[in-house]
Coordinates of C-alpha atoms and ligand atoms in Angstrom, one line a residue:
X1 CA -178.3 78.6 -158.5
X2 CA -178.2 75.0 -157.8
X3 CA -180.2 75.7 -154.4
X4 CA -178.3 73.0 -152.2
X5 CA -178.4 70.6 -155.2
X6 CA -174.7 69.0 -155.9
X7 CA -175.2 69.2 -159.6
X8 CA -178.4 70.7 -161.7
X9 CA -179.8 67.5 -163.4
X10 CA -180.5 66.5 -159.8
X11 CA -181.9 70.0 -159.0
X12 CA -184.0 69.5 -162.5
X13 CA -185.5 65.4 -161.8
X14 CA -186.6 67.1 -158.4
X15 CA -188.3 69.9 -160.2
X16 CA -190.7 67.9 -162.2
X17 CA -193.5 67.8 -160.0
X18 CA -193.2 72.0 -160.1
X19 CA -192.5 71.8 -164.0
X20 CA -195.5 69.3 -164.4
X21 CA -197.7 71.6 -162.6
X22 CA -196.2 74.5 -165.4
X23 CA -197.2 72.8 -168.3
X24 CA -200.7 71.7 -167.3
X25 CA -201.8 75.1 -165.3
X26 CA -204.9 76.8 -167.2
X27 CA -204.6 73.7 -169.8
X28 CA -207.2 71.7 -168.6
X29 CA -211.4 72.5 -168.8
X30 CA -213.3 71.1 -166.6
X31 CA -216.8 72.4 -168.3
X32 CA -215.7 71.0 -171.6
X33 CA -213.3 67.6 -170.6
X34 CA -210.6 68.4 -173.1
X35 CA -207.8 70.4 -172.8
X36 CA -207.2 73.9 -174.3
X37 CA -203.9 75.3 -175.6
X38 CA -203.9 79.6 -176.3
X39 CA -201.2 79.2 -179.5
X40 CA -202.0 76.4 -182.1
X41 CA -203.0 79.5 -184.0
X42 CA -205.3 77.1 -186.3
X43 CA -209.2 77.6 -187.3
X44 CA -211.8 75.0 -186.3
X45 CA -212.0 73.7 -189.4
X46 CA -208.3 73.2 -190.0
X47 CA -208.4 71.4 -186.4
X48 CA -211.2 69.3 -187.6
X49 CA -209.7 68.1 -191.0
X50 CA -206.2 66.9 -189.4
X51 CA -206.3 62.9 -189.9
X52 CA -202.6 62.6 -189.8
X53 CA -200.3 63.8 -187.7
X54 CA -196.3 63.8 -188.0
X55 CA -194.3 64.3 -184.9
X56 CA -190.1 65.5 -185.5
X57 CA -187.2 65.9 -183.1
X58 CA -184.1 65.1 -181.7
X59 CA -182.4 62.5 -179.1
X60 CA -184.7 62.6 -176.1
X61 CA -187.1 65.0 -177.5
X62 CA -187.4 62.4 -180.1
X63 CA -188.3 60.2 -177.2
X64 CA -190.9 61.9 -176.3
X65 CA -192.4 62.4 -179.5
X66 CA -192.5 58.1 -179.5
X67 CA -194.5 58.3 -176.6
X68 CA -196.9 60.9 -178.4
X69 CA -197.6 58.4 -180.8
X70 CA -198.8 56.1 -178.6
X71 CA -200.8 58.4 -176.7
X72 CA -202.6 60.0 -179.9
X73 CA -203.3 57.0 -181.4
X74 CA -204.6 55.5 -178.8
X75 CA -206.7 57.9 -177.1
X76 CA -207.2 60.2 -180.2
X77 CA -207.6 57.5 -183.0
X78 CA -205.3 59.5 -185.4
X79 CA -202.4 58.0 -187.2
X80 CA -199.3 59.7 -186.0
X81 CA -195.8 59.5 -187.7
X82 CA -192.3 60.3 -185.8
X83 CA -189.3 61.5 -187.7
X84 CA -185.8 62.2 -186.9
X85 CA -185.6 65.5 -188.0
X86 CA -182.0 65.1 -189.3
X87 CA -184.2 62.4 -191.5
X88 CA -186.9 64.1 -192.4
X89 CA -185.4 67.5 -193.9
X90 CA -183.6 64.9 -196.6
X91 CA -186.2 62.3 -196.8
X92 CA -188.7 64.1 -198.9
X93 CA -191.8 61.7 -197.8
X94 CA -195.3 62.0 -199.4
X95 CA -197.6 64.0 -196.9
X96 CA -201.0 64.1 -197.4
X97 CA -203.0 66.9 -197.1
X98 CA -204.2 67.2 -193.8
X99 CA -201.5 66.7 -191.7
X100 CA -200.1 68.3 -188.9
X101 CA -196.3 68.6 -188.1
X102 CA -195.3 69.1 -184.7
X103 CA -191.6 69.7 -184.0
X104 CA -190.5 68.8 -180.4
X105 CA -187.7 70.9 -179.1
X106 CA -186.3 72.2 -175.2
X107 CA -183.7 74.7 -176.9
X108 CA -185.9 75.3 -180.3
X109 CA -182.4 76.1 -181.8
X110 CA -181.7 72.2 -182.8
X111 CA -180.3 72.8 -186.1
X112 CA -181.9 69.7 -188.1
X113 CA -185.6 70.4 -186.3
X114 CA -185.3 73.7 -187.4
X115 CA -184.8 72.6 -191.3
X116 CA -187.5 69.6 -191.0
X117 CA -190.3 72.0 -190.0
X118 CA -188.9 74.6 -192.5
X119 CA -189.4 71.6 -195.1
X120 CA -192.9 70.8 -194.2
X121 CA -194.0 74.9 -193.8
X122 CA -192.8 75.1 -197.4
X123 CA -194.9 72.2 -198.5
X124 CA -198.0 74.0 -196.6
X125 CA -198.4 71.8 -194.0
X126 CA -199.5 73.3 -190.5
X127 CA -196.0 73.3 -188.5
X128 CA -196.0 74.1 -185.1
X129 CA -193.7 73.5 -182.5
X130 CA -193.8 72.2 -178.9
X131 CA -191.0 74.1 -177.1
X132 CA -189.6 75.1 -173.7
X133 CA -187.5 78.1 -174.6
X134 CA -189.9 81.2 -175.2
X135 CA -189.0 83.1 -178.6
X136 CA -186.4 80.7 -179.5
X137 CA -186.1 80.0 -183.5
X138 CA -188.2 77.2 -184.0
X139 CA -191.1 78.5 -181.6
X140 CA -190.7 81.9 -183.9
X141 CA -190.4 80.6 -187.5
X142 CA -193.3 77.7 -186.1
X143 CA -197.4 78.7 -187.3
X144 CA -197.9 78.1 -183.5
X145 CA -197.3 75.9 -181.0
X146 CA -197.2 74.9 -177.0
X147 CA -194.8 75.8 -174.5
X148 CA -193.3 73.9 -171.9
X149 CA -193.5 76.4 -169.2
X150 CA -190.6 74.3 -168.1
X151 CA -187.9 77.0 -167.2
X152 CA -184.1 77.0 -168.0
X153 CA -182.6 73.5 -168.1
X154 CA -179.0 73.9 -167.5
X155 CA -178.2 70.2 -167.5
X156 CA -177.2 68.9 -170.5
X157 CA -178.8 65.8 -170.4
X158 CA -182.4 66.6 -170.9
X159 CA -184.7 65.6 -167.6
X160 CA -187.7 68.1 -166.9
X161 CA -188.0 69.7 -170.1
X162 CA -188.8 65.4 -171.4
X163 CA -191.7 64.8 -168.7
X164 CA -192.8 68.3 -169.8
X165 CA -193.2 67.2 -173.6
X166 CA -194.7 63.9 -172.5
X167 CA -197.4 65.9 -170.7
X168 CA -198.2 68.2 -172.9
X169 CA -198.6 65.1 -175.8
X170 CA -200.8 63.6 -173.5
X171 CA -202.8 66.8 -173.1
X172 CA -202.8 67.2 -177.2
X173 CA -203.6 63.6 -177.4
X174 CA -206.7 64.0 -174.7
X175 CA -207.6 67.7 -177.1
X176 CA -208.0 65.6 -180.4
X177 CA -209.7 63.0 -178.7
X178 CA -212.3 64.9 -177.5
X179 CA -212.7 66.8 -180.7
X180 CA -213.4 63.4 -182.1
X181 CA -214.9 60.1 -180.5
X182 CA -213.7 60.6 -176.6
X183 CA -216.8 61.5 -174.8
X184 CA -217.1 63.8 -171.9
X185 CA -217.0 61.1 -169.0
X186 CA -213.6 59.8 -170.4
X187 CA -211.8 63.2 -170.8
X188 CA -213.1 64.0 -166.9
X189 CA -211.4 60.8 -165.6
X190 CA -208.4 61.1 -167.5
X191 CA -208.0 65.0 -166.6
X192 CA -208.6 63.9 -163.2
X193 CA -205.5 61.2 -163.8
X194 CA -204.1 64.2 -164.8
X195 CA -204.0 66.8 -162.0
X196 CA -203.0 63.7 -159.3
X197 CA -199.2 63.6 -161.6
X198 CA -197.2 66.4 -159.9
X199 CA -198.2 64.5 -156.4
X200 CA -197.3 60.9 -158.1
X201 CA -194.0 62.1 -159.7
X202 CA -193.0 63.9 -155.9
X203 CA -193.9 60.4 -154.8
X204 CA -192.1 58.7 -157.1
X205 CA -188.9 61.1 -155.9
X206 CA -189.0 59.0 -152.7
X207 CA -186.8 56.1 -154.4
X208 CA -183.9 58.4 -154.6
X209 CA -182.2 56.2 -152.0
X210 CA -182.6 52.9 -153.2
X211 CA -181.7 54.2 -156.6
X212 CA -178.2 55.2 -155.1
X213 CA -177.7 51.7 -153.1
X214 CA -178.4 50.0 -156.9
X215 CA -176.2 52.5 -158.7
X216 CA -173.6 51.3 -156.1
X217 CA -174.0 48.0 -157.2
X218 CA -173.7 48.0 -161.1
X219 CA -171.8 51.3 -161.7
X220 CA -168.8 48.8 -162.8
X221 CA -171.2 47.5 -165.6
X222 CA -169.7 48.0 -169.3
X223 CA -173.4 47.4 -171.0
X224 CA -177.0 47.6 -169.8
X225 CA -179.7 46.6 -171.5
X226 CA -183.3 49.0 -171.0
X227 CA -186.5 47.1 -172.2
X228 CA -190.6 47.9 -171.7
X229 CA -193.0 47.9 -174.3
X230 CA -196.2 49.8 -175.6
X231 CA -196.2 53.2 -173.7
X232 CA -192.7 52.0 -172.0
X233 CA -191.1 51.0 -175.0
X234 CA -189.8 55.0 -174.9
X235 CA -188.9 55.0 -171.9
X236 CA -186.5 52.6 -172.5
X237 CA -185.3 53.7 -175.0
X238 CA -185.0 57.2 -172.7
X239 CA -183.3 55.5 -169.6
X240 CA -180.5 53.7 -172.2
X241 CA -180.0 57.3 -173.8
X242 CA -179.4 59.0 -170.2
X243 CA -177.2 56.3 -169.3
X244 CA -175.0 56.9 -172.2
X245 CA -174.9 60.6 -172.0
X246 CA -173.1 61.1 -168.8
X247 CA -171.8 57.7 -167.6
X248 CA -170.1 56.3 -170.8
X249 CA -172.0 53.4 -170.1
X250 CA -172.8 51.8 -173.4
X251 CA -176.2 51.0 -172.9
X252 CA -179.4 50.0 -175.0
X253 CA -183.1 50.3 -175.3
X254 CA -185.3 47.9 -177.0
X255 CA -188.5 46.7 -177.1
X256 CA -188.7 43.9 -174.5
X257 CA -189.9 41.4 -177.0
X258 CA -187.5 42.0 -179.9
X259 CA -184.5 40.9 -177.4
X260 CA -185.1 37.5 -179.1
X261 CA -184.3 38.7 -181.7
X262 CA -180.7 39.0 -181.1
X263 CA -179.8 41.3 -178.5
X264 CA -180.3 38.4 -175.7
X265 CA -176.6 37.3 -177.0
X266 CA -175.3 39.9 -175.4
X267 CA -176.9 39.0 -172.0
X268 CA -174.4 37.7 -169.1
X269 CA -173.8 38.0 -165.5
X270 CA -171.9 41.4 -166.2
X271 CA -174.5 43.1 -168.0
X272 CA -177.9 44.1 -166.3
X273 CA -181.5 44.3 -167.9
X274 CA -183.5 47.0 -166.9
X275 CA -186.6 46.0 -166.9
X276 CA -190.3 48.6 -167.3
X277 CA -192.8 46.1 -165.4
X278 CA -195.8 48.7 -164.8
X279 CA -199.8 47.3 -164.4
X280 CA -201.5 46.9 -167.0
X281 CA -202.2 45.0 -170.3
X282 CA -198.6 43.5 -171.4
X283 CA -197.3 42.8 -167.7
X284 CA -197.5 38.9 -168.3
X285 CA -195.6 39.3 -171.7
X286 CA -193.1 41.3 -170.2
X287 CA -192.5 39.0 -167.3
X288 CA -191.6 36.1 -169.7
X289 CA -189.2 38.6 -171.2
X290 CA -187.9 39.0 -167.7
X291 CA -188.0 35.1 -167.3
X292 CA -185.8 34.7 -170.5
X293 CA -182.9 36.9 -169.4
X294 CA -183.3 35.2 -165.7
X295 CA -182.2 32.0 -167.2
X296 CA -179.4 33.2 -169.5
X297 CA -177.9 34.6 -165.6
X298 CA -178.2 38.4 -166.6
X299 CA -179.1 40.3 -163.6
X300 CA -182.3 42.2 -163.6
X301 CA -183.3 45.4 -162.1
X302 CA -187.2 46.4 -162.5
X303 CA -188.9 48.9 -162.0
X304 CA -192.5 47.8 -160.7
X305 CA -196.2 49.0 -159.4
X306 CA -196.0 49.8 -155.5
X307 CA -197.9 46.1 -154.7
X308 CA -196.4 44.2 -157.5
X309 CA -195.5 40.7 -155.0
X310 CA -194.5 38.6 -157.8
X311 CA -191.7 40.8 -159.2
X312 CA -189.5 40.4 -156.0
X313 CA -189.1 36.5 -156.4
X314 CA -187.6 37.3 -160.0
X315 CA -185.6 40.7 -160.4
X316 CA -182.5 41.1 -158.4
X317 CA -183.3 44.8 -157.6
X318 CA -187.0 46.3 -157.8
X319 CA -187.5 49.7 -157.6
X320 CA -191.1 50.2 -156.6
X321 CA -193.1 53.1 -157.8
X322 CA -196.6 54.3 -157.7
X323 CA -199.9 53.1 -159.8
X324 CA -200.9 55.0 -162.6
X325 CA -203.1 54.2 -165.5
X326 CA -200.9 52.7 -168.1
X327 CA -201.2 56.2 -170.5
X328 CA -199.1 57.8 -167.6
X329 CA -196.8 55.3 -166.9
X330 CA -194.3 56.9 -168.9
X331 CA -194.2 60.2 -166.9
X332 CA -193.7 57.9 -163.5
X333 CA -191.9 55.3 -164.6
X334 CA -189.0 57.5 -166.3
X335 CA -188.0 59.3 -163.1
X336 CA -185.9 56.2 -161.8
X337 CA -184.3 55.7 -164.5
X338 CA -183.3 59.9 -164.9
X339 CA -181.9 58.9 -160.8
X340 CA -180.3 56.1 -161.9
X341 CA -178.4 57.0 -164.8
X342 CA -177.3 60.5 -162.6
X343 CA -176.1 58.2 -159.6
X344 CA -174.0 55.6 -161.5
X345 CA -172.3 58.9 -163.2
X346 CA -171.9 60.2 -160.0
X347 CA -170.3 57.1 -158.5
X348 CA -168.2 56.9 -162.1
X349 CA -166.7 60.2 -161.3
X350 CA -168.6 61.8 -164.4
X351 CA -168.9 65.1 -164.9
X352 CA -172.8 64.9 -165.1
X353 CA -174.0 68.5 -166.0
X354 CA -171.0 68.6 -168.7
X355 CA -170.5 65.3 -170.3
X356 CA -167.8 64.8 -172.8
X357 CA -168.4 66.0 -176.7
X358 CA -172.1 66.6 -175.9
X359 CA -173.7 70.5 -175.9
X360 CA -176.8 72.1 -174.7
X361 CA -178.1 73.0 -177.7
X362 CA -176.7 71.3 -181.0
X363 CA -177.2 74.3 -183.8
X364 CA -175.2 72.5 -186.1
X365 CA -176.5 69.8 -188.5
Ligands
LIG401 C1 -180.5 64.3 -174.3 C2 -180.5 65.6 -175.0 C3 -180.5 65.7 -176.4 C4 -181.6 66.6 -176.9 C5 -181.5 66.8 -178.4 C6 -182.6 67.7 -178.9 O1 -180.5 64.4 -172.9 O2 -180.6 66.6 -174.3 O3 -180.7 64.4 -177.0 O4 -182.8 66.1 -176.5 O5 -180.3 67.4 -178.8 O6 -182.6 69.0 -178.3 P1 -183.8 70.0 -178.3 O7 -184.9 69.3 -177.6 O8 -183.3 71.2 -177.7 O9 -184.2 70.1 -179.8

């Protein structure tokens, strides 16, 4: 039941810190700094000899396979590739020997995932799936794979079962890593980044008010513009995709530095930027992306580090949550934007678990 919730996404955003917990319990060693998964049904040597890897999905899940890249390269040094699946199954790339395919999937019934990893388990590739729904197609036909641990996502727009994925890329990104150059001392510190997430992301539910007040204020918006970049550059791409889904809002995400590039035409004083402004190596860039739509009179709402004094002076709206190493910003900074996509639907009279010509799970190609 919805438990006193008005509609299930909301019951689902607040779940995270319970469905973050879920996918990380008995996933993390302490005596060996890595993290340890019971079903990628592959030998050591097979583990050892992966040097690409190739990530497939669908819509949000596809999201969260963009953040996997980043995490996996980065922390694991392996060149990762993400596909739309609908792409992949026709595409007919070269794949080298020694890739790994992981297909992404809440419902594992997604019609085109299914065919894309049926494509790369007939070319002998390892295929293995990262799923929340246990014995589901994809995790059955899959060589193995991880599940969520999520439980049922009745919302049609995807919230949970997305933070789930991301954390359980971030886990497979920290388990390759240490199987290559990540020494103990760095997968210690960043299992112990880790285990503090639940806590952050309950924290992080704390802005649910503020996030109404804002809704309030643009839910008469006809565009909105989502931008962050490196590790954010998803989640942008996420909080433009829930915004669509069950507000009608059209609504785009982009890399914060490609907006140059032609989408800053579209900016006026009708049409908000959304702007991912965590800590961390790109904040200065990102700022003077910030400073670019500031003077072209768009109105800017960002979401910022608890701390972050220059930010005020700037955005119209800053929604402040906590500081996380950048590599988990993603998981933190995502959870505003699921809120604020679910209150300016609510305000728009949306039928936000049901929205118009979408379905739960899309078994159709
Ligand atoms: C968005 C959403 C969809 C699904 C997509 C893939 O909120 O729910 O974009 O993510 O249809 O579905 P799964 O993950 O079940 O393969």
């Amino acid at each position: 039941g919805l438990e006193g919730f008005p509609h299930y996404m909301l019951k689902e955003i607040y779940e995270q810190p319970d469905s973050l917990t879920a996918a990380m319990r008995g996933r993390l060693s302490d005596v060996d700094a890595t993290a340890v998964f019971g079903g990628l049904n592959l030998t050591p040597q097979q583990l050892r000899n992966v040097n690409r890897i190739v990530l497939t999905a669908c819509g949000t899940s596809w999201h969260a396979a963009m953040v996997g890249e980043y995490l996996i390269e980065e922390l694991a040094r392996i060149p990762v590739e993400v596909e739309y699946a609908s792409e992949l199954r026709y595409r007919n790339p070269p794949v080298e020997q020694g890739t790994l395919l992981f297909a992404l999937t809440q419902s594992g019934e997604t019609a085109d995932t299914l065919a894309a990893l049926r494509e790369m388990k007939r070319k002998g590739h390892p295929s293995l799936a990262i799923c929340n729904v246990v014995g589901s197609t994809i995790a059955h036909e899959a060589d193995g794979g991880v599940y969520l641990h999520a439980g049922p996502e009745i919302g049609v727009a995807s919230t949970k079962a997305y933070t789930s994925q991301v954390a359980v890329m971030t886990m497979l990104a920290l388990y390759f890593g240490r199987l290559r150059h990540l020494s103990y001392e760095a997968g210690q510190r960043i299992i112990t980044q880790l285990r503090k997430l639940p806590d952050l992301v309950r924290e992080t539910l704390e802005v649910n008010g503020e996030v109404r007040r804002i809704a309030a204020k643009y839910a008469h918006a006809n565009n909105f513009l989502y931008l962050g970049r490196q590790f954010n550059f998803p989640t942008a791409l996420e909080g433009a995709l829930k915004l669509k889904e069950i507000s009608y809002i059209h609504a785009e995400g982009y890399p914060a530095a490609e907006m140059k590039h032609g989408p800053i035409a579209l900016v006026d004083q009708h049409t908000p930027s959304v702007f991912l402004m965590p800590q961390g190596g790109v904040y200065d860039k990102v700022m003077s992306n910030l400073e670019e739509i500031k003077a072209r009179g768009g109105p800017v709402i960002a979401i910022a580090a608890k701390g972050d004094k220059e930010i005020a002076r700037l955005a119209d709206d800053v929604i402040y949550v906590p500081v996380v190493e950048e590599f988990l910003s993603p998981l933190i900074n995502i959870v505003p934007l699921q809120l604020l996509a679910y209150h300016v639907a609510v305000h728009r009279g949306c039928d936000v678990d049901k929205p118009r010509n979408l379905a739960k799970s899309v078994t159709v190609e």
